[in-house]
XYZ file of C-alpha atoms in Angstrom:
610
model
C -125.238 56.597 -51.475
C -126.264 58.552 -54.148
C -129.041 55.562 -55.101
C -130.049 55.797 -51.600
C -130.742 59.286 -51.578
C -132.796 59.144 -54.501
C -135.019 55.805 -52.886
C -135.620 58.209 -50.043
C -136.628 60.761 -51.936
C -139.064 58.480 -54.326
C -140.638 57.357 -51.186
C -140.949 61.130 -49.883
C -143.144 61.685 -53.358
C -145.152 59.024 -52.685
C -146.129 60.215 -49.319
C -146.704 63.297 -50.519
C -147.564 63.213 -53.874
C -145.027 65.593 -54.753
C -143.709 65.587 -58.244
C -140.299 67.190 -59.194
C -137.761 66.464 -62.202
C -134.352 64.491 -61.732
C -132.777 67.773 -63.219
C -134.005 69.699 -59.784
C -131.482 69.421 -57.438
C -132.832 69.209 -53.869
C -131.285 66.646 -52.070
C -128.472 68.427 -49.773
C -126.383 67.458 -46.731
C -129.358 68.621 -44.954
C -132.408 66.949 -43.568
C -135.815 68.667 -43.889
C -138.697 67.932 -41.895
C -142.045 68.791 -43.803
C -145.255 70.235 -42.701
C -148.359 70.791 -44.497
C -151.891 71.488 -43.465
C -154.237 69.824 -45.556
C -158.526 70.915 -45.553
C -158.795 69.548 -41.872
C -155.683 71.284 -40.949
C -154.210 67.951 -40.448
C -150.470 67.490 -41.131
C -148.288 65.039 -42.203
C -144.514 65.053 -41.000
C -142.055 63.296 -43.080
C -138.032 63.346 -42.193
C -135.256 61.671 -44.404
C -131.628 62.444 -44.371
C -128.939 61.364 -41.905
C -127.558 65.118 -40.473
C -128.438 67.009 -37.444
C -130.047 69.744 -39.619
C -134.169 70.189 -40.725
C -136.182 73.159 -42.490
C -139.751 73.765 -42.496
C -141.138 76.547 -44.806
C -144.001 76.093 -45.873
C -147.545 78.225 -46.687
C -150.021 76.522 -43.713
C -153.260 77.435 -45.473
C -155.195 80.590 -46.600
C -159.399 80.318 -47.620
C -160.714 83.560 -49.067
C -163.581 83.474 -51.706
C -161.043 85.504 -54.097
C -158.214 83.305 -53.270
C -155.689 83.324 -55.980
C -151.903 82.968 -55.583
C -148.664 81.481 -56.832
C -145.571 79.495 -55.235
C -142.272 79.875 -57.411
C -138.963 78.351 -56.638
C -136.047 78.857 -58.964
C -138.965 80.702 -61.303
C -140.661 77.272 -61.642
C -144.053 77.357 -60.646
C -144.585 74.965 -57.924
C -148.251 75.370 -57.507
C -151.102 78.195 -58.820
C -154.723 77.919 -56.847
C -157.356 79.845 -57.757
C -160.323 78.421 -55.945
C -161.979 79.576 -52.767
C -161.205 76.116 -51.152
C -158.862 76.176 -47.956
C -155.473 73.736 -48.908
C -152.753 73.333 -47.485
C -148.826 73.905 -49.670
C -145.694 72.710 -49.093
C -142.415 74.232 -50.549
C -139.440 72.254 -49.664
C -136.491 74.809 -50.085
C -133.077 74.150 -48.397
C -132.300 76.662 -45.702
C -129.494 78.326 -47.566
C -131.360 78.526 -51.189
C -134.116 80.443 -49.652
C -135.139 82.143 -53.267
C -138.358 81.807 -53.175
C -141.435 83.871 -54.442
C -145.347 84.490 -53.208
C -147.681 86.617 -55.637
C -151.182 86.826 -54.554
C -153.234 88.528 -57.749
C -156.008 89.306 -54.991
C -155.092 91.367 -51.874
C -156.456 89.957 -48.687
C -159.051 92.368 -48.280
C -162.076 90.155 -47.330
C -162.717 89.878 -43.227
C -162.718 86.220 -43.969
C -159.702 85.708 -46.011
C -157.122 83.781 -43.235
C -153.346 82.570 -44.334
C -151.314 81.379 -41.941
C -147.413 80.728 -42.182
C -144.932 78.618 -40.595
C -141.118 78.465 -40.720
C -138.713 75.895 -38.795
C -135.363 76.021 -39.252
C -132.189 73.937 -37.309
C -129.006 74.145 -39.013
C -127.385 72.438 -36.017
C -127.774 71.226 -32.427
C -127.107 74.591 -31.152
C -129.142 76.855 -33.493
C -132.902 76.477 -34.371
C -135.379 79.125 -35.198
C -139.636 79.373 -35.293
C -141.045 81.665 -37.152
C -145.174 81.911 -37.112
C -146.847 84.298 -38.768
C -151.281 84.448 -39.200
C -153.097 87.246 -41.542
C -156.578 87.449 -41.994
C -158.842 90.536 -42.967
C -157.505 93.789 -41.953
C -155.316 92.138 -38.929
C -151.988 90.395 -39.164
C -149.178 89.398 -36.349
C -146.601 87.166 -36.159
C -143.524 86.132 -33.877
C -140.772 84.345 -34.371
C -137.808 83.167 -31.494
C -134.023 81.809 -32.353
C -132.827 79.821 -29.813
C -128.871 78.967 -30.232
C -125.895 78.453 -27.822
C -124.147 81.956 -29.469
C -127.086 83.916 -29.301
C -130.899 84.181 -28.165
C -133.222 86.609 -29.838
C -137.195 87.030 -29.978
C -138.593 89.261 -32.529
C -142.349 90.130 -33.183
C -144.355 91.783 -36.030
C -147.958 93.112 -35.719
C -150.271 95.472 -37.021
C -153.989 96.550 -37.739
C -155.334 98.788 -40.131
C -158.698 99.170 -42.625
C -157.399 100.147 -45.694
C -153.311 99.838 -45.189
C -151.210 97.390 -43.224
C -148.046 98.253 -40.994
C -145.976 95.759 -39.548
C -142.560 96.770 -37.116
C -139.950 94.688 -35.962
C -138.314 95.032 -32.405
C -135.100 92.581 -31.061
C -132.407 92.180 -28.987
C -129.220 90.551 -30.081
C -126.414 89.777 -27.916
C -123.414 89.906 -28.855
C -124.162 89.914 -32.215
C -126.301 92.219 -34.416
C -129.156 90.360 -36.672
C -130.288 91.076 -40.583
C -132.628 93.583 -41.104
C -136.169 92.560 -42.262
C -138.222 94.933 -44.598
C -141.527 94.857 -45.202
C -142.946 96.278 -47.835
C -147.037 95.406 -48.660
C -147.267 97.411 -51.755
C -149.358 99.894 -53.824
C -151.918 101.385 -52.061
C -149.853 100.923 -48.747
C -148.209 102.328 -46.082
C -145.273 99.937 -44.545
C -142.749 100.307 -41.604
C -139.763 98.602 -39.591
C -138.346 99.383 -36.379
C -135.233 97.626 -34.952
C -133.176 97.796 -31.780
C -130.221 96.223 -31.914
C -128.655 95.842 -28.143
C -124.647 94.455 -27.745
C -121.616 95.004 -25.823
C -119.939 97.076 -27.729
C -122.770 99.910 -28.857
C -126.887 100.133 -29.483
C -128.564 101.540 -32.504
C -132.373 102.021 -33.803
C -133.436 101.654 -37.391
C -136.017 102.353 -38.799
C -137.490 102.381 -42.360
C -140.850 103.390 -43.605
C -142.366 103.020 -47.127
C -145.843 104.873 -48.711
C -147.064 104.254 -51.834
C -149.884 105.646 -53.133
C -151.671 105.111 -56.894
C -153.180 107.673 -58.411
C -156.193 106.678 -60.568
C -157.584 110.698 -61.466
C -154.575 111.551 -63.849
C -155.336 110.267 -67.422
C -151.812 108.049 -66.624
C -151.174 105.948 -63.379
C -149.022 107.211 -61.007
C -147.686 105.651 -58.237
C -145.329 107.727 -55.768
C -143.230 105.807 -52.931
C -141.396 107.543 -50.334
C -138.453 105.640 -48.645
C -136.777 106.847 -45.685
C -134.081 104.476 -43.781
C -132.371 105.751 -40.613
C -129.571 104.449 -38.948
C -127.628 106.512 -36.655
C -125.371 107.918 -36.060
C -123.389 105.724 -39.601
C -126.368 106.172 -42.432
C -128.949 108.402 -43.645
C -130.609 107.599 -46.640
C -133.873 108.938 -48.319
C -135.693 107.639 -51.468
C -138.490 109.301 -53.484
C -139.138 106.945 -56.615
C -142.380 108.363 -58.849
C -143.395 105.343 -60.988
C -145.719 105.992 -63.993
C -147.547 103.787 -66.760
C -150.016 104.963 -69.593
C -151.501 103.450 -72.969
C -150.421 106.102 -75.008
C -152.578 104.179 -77.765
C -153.825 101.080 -78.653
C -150.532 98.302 -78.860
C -148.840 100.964 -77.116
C -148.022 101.022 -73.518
C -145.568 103.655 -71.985
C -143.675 102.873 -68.544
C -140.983 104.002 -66.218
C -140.046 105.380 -62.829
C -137.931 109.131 -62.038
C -135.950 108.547 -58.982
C -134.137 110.023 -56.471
C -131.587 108.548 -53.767
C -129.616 110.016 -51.093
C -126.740 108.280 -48.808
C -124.295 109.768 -46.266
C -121.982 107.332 -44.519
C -119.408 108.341 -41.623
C -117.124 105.393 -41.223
C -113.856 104.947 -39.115
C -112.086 102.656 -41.196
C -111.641 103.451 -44.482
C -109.606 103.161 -48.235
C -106.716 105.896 -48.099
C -105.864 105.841 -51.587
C -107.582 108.961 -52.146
C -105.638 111.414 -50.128
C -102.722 113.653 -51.491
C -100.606 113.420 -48.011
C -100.432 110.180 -46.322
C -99.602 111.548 -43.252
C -102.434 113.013 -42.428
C -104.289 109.912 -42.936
C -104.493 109.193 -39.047
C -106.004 112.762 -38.224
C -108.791 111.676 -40.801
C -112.187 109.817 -40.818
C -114.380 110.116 -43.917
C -117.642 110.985 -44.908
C -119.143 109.177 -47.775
C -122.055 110.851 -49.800
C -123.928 110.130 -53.295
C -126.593 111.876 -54.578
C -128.612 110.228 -57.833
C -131.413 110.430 -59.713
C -132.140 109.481 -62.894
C -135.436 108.270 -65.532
C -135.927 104.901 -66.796
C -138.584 104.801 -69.305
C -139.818 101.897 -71.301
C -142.033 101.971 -74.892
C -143.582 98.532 -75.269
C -145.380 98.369 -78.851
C -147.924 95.661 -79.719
C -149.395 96.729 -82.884
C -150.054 94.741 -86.303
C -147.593 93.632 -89.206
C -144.987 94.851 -86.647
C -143.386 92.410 -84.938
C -143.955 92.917 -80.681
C -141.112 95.005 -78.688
C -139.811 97.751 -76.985
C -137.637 100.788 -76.997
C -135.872 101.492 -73.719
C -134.216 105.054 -72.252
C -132.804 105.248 -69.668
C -130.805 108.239 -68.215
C -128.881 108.782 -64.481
C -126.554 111.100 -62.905
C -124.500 110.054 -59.897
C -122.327 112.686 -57.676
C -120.300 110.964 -55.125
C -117.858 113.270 -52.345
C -115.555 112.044 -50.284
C -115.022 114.602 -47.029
C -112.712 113.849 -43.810
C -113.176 115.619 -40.696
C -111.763 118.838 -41.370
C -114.298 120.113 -43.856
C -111.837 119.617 -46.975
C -113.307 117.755 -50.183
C -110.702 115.653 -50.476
C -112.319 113.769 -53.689
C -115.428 114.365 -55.852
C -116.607 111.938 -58.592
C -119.874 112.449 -60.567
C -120.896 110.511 -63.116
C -123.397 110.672 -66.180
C -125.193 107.111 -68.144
C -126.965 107.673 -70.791
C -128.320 103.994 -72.161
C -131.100 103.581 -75.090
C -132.391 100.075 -76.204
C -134.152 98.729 -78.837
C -135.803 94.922 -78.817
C -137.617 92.692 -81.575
C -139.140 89.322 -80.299
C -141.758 87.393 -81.724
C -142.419 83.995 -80.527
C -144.172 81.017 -82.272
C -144.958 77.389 -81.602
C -141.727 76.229 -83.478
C -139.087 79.329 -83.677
C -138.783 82.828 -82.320
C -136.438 85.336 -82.903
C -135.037 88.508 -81.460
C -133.579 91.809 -82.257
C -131.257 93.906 -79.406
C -129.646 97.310 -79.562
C -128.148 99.549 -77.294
C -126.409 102.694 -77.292
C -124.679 104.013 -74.106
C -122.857 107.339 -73.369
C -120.819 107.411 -69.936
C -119.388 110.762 -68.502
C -117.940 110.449 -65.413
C -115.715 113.674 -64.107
C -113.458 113.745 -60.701
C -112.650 116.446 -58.670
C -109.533 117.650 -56.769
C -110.723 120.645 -54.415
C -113.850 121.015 -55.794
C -111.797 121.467 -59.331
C -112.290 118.811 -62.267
C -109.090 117.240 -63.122
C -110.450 114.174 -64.535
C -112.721 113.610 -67.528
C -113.047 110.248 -70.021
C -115.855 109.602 -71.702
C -117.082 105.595 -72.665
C -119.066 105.154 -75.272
C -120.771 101.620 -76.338
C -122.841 100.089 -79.685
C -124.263 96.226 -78.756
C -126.169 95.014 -81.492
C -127.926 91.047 -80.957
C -129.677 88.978 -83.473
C -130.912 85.724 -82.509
C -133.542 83.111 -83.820
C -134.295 80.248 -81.981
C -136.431 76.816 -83.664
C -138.075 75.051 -80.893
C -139.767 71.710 -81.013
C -141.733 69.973 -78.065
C -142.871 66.697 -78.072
C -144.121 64.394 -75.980
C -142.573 60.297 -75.388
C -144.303 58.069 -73.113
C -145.722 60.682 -70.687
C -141.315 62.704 -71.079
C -141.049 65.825 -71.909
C -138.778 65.821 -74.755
C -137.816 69.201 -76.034
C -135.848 70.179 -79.300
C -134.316 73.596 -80.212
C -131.888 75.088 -82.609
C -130.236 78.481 -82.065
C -128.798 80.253 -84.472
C -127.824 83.290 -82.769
C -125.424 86.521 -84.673
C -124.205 89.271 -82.796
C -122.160 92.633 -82.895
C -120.200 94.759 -79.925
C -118.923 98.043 -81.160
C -116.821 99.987 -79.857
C -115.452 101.173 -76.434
C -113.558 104.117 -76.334
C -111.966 105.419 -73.038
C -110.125 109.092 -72.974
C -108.596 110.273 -69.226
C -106.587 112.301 -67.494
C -105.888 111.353 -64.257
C -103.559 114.564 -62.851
C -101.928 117.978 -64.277
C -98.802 116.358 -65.711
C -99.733 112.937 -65.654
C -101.864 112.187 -68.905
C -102.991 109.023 -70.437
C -105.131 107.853 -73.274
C -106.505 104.715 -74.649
C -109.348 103.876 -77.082
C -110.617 100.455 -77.524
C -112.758 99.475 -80.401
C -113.655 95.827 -80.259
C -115.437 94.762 -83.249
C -116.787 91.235 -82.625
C -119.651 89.258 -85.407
C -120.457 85.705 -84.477
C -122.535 82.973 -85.676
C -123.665 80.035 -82.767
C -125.178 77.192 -83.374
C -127.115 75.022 -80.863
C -128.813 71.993 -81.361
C -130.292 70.117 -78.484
C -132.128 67.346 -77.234
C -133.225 66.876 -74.013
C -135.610 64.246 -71.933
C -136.586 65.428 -68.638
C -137.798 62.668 -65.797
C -140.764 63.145 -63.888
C -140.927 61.062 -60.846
C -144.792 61.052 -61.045
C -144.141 58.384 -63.699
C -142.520 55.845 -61.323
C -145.252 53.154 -61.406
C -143.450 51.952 -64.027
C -141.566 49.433 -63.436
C -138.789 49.701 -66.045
C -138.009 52.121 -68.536
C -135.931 53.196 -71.054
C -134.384 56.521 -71.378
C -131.951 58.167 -73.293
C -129.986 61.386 -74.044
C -129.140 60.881 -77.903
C -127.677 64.005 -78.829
C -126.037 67.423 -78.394
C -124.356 69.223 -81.338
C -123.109 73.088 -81.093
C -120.814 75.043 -83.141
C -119.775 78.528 -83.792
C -117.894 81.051 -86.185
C -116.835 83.757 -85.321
C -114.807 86.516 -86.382
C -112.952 89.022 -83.518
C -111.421 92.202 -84.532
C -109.811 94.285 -81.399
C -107.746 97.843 -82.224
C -106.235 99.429 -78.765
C -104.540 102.435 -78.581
C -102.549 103.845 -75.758
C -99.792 106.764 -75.449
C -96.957 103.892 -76.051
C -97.848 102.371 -78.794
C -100.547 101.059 -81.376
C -101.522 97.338 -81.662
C -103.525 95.523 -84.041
C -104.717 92.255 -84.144
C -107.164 90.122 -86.308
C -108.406 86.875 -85.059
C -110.422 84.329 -87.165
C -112.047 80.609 -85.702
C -114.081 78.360 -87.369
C -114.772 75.333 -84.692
C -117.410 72.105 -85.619
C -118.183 70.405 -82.538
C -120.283 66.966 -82.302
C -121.073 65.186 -78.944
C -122.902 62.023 -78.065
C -124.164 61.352 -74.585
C -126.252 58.406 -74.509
C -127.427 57.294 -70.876
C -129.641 53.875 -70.627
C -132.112 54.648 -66.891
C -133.530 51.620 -65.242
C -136.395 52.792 -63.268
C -137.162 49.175 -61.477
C -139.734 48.750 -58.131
C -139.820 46.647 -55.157
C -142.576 45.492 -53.059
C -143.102 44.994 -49.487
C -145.662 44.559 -47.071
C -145.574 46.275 -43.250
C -147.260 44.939 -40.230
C -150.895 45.516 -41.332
C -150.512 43.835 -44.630
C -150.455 47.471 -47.076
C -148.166 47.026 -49.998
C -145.419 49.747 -49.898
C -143.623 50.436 -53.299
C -139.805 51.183 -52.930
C -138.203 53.051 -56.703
C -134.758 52.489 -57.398
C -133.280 54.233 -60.365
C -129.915 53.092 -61.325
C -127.635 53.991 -64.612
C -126.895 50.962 -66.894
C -123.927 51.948 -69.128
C -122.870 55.707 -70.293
C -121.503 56.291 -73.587
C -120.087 60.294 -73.746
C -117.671 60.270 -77.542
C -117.068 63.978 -78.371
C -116.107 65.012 -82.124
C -114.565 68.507 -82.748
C -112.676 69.950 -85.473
C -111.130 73.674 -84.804
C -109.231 75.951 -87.595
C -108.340 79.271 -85.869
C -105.783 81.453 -87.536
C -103.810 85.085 -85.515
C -102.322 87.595 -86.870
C -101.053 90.221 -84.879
C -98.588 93.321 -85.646
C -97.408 94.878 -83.100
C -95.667 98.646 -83.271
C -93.525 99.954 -80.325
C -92.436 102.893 -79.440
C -91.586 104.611 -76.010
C -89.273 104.439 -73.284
C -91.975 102.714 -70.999
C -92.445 100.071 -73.986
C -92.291 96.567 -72.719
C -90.182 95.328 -76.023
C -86.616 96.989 -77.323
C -87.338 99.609 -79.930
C -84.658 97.127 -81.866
C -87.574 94.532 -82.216
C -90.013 96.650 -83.869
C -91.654 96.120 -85.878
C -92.913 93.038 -84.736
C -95.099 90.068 -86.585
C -96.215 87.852 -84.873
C -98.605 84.780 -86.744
C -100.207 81.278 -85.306
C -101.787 78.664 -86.853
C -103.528 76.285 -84.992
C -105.877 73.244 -86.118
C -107.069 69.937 -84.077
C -109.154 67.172 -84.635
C -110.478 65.122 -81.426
C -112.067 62.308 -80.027
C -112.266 63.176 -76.736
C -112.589 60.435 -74.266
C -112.554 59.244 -70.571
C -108.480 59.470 -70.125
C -105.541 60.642 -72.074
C -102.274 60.673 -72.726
C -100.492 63.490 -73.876
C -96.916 64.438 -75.858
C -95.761 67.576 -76.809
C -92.933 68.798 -78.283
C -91.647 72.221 -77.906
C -88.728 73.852 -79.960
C -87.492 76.949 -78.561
C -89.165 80.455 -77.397
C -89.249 81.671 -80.617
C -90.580 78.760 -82.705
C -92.941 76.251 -81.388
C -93.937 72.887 -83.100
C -96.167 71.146 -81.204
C -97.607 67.362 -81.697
C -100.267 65.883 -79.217
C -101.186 62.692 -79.433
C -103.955 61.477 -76.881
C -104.468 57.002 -76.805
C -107.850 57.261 -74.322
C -108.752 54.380 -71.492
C -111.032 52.553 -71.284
C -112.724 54.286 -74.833
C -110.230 54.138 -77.890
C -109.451 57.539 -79.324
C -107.856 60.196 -80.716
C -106.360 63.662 -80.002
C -104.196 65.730 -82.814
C -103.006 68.973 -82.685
C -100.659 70.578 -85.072
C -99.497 74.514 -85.336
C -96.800 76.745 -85.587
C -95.708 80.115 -84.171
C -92.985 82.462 -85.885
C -91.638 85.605 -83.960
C -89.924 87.676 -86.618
């Protein structure tokens, strides 16, 4: 089947001349039927797959003398054209992995710029959707209909304007309410949405309107947005977000955004946990509101014998009430972040490397009655090293790429302190200290289909080695005891995975005499032997003390060690035996005898509870 799928698909990219690697995973339980509008706005349908279910999305064509734009999928770039000339696109993107991305460099700003769009969709017999949508100058409209046994909707989107563009939505749902679409055209714009949603049970409007304006007088760019949502009578929510970016000199470029966000919510059904007197709970709905605003600035630094990067602040403040009907404030939770980064990255034809830091201060306090009761602060260090060697060449057309990554890293610490009520006290500090050393060799050859004319060739996979130390030391510290534990693994890992491709062709002829080429790829023999060898070694003292302690105060101190050490072939199937002493003392023996691949699996250790 598999095989099949993968014919059908070879024979889709030679209709279309559409290129993709076998590591691209496209082919779903779904069918897709494929339009594309070529420079005679001509088209070419193609359908494969065996299920009631086809998507279209795909960009029709655009001409504009400053045409310029990008098709991403996944963040691979699927296409880039930068010509005036009027093409047609296609993006084949399952209905359910919709991630796609359109950047246009040049805004549509020329009377004789036109793009069109066009969007099928039929998941099943009973639901299929059209979505048009045509742009061109100044002008731009669109509808789009859903026809489907559970529900029928028709929704439409126009607008004109010189310098700005506005687009609003309007549709009626029955039974059910539909997603809300937002559109929002940018700088230098002013954007809206309207929607009525109509069912039996209630009707409500939303709305949402977005202006952004840049500001090119200031010796700094500014660019103000003001975002207001409505939904009644459940939401209000209003955003002001002020974004800025200078060259404070030259290699030095400062950027950021101040922001400000407001949210009330009135729901029926709700978490109780908060309330002091169950009982009430039926005489109460809650109101849900959070207030925030906060700065996040950037410092990017480009400058010579210094390698390039950036120092990051960032800096919020959250206050979030909870208030039932009666006017009381039953709970009240604010919250300060305080977060500052520092990068190093430099990267070169062969190796990069990179430098991370962060520092971050959390001070969240809660309120009983409008009176703090709560207060813990969280502190965290991160510290990331990494260098990476990187090696591309080029075999028979195949990308073949190479890279080693070394990578050494450091978290430290995280420290929590709270009180939760008057009476009721609890502290714990965590400081996890935690140095590491990966390895990563890798080899990889990636398959384009475009080099299918081939009849036969030879690929393989021939290795993949990783490995690690690392070094883990946790300390916790609560009000019933202290623990302290050291942890130490050294692990060598080797793996082989060597896959032979057979990429034959067949030939046939159709009615008229044209040759037609039909690809088969099929997998030869597969070869996957694993090596590891693992030394990891615990030690772990445990004091107790407390009447809530989970051990008898007779069994404290307690010592607890492990050693543990394996060496492996790992293979296809396996056998296992283990022995286990008692729950004290455990000697354990594995022994693995792998089908159809010969191999071996030991593991030895021992555990003593003193």
């Amino acid at each position: 089947m598999i095989r099949l799928m993968i014919m059908i698909f070879a024979v889709f990219n030679l209709i279309f001349g559409f290129a993709y690697s076998l590591d691209k995973k496209i082919i779903d339980s779904e069918d897709y039927l494929n339009i594309t509008f070529g420079n005679d706005l001509s088209f070419n349908p193609g359908l494969f797959g065996f299920s009631d279910s086809w998507f279209v999305r795909g960009l029709i064509f655009r001409k504009s003398p400053y045409n310029a734009f990008q098709v991403k999928y996944n963040g691979v770039l699927l296409n880039s054209v930068t010509d005036g000339s009027m093409r047609g696109d296609l993006l084949v993107i399952p209905y359910h992995k919709s991630n796609y991305v359109i950047s246009e460099p040049d805004i549509l700003s020329n009377s004789e710029s036109l793009a069109g769009y066009l969007n099928i969709n039929r998941k099943n017999a009973d639901s299929t959707s059209v979505t048009a949508l045509i742009e061109g100058g100044n002008v731009f409209g669109g509808a789009s209909a859903n026809i489907s046994g559970k529900k029928n909707y028709l929704k439409w989107s126009s607008g004109v304007s010189y310098i700005t563009s506005a687009g609003f939505d309007v549709s009626a749902d029955k039974p059910d309410t539909i997603g809300f679409a937002r559109t929002n055209t940018g700088f230098d714009k002013i954007s809206g949405n309207a929607r009525l949603n109509i069912s039996d049970s209630k009707s409500s409007l939303d709305a949402e309107f977005i202006y952004s304006q840049s500001t090119q007088s200031l010796p700094f760019d500014l660019y103000p947005e003001a975002n207001i949502f409505l939904k009644e009578p459940d939401f209000k929510l209003n955003l002001f977000n002020l974004m800025f970016e200078t060259s404070v000199s030259q290699g030095l470029v400062l950027r950021g955004n101040l922001f400000y966000l407001r949210t009330k919510s009135i729901l029926e059904k709700y978490d109780d946990s908060f309330l002091i007197n169950k009982q009430l709970q039926s005489s109460f709905t809650k109101t849900f509101e959070e207030n925030r605003f906060g700065l996040n600035s950037v410092l990017q630094f480009d400058i010579p014998n210094i390698p390039p990067g950036e120092l990051s602040l960032n800096y919020s403040r959250e206050s979030l009430k909870y208030q039932p009907d009666n006017g009381l404030i039953v709970n009240r939770y604010e919250i300060e972040k305080l977060n500052f980064g520092f990068k190093l990255s430099e990267e070169f034809d062969l190796w990069e490397y990179k430098l991370l830091a962060s520092y971050r201060i959390l001070n969240p306090l809660t309120a009983y009655q409008d009176q703090i009761i709560e207060g813990f602060s969280n502190i965290d260090y991160s510290f990331d090293f990494g260098i990476k060697l990187t090696d591309y060449l080029k075999i028979n057309g195949d990308l073949t790429r190479s890279s080693m990554l070394p990578h050494l890293y450091l978290i430290y610490p995280e420290i929590n302190e709270s009180q939760l009520f008057p009476g009721i006290a609890e502290t714990t500090i965590n400081q996890t200290v935690e140095i590491g050393i990966n390895l990563l060799i890798l080899k990889r050859i990636l398959i384009d289909l475009k080099y299918f004319n081939s009849n036969f060739s030879n690929i393989q996979v021939p290795f993949d080695i990783s490995g690690s130390i690392s070094r883990e030391i946790p300390n916790s510290m609560n009000v019933h005891g202290l623990s302290f534990s050291r942890y130490a693994d050294i692990y060598l890992a080797y793996m082989q995975l060597d896959a032979v491709y057979f990429l034959e062709s067949q030939s046939i002829f159709d009615q008229f005499g044209r040759e037609i080429i039909i690809p088969e790829i099929s997998v030869k023999s597969q070869i996957y032997n694993s090596y590891d060898f693992g030394l990891s070694w615990l030690v772990e003292s445990i004091f107790v003390s407390g009447r809530e302690s989970s051990l008898p105060e007779s069994r404290s101190p307690v010592d607890f060690w492990i050693f543990n050490a394996k060496l492996s072939q790992k293979v296809f199937q396996n056998n296992e035996v283990y022995l286990r002493l008692n729950n004290l003392t455990d000697v354990y023996y594995e022994y693995i005898q792998g089908m159809p691949m010969p191999g071996i699996y030991f593991i030895a250790g021992i555990k003593l509870i003193l």
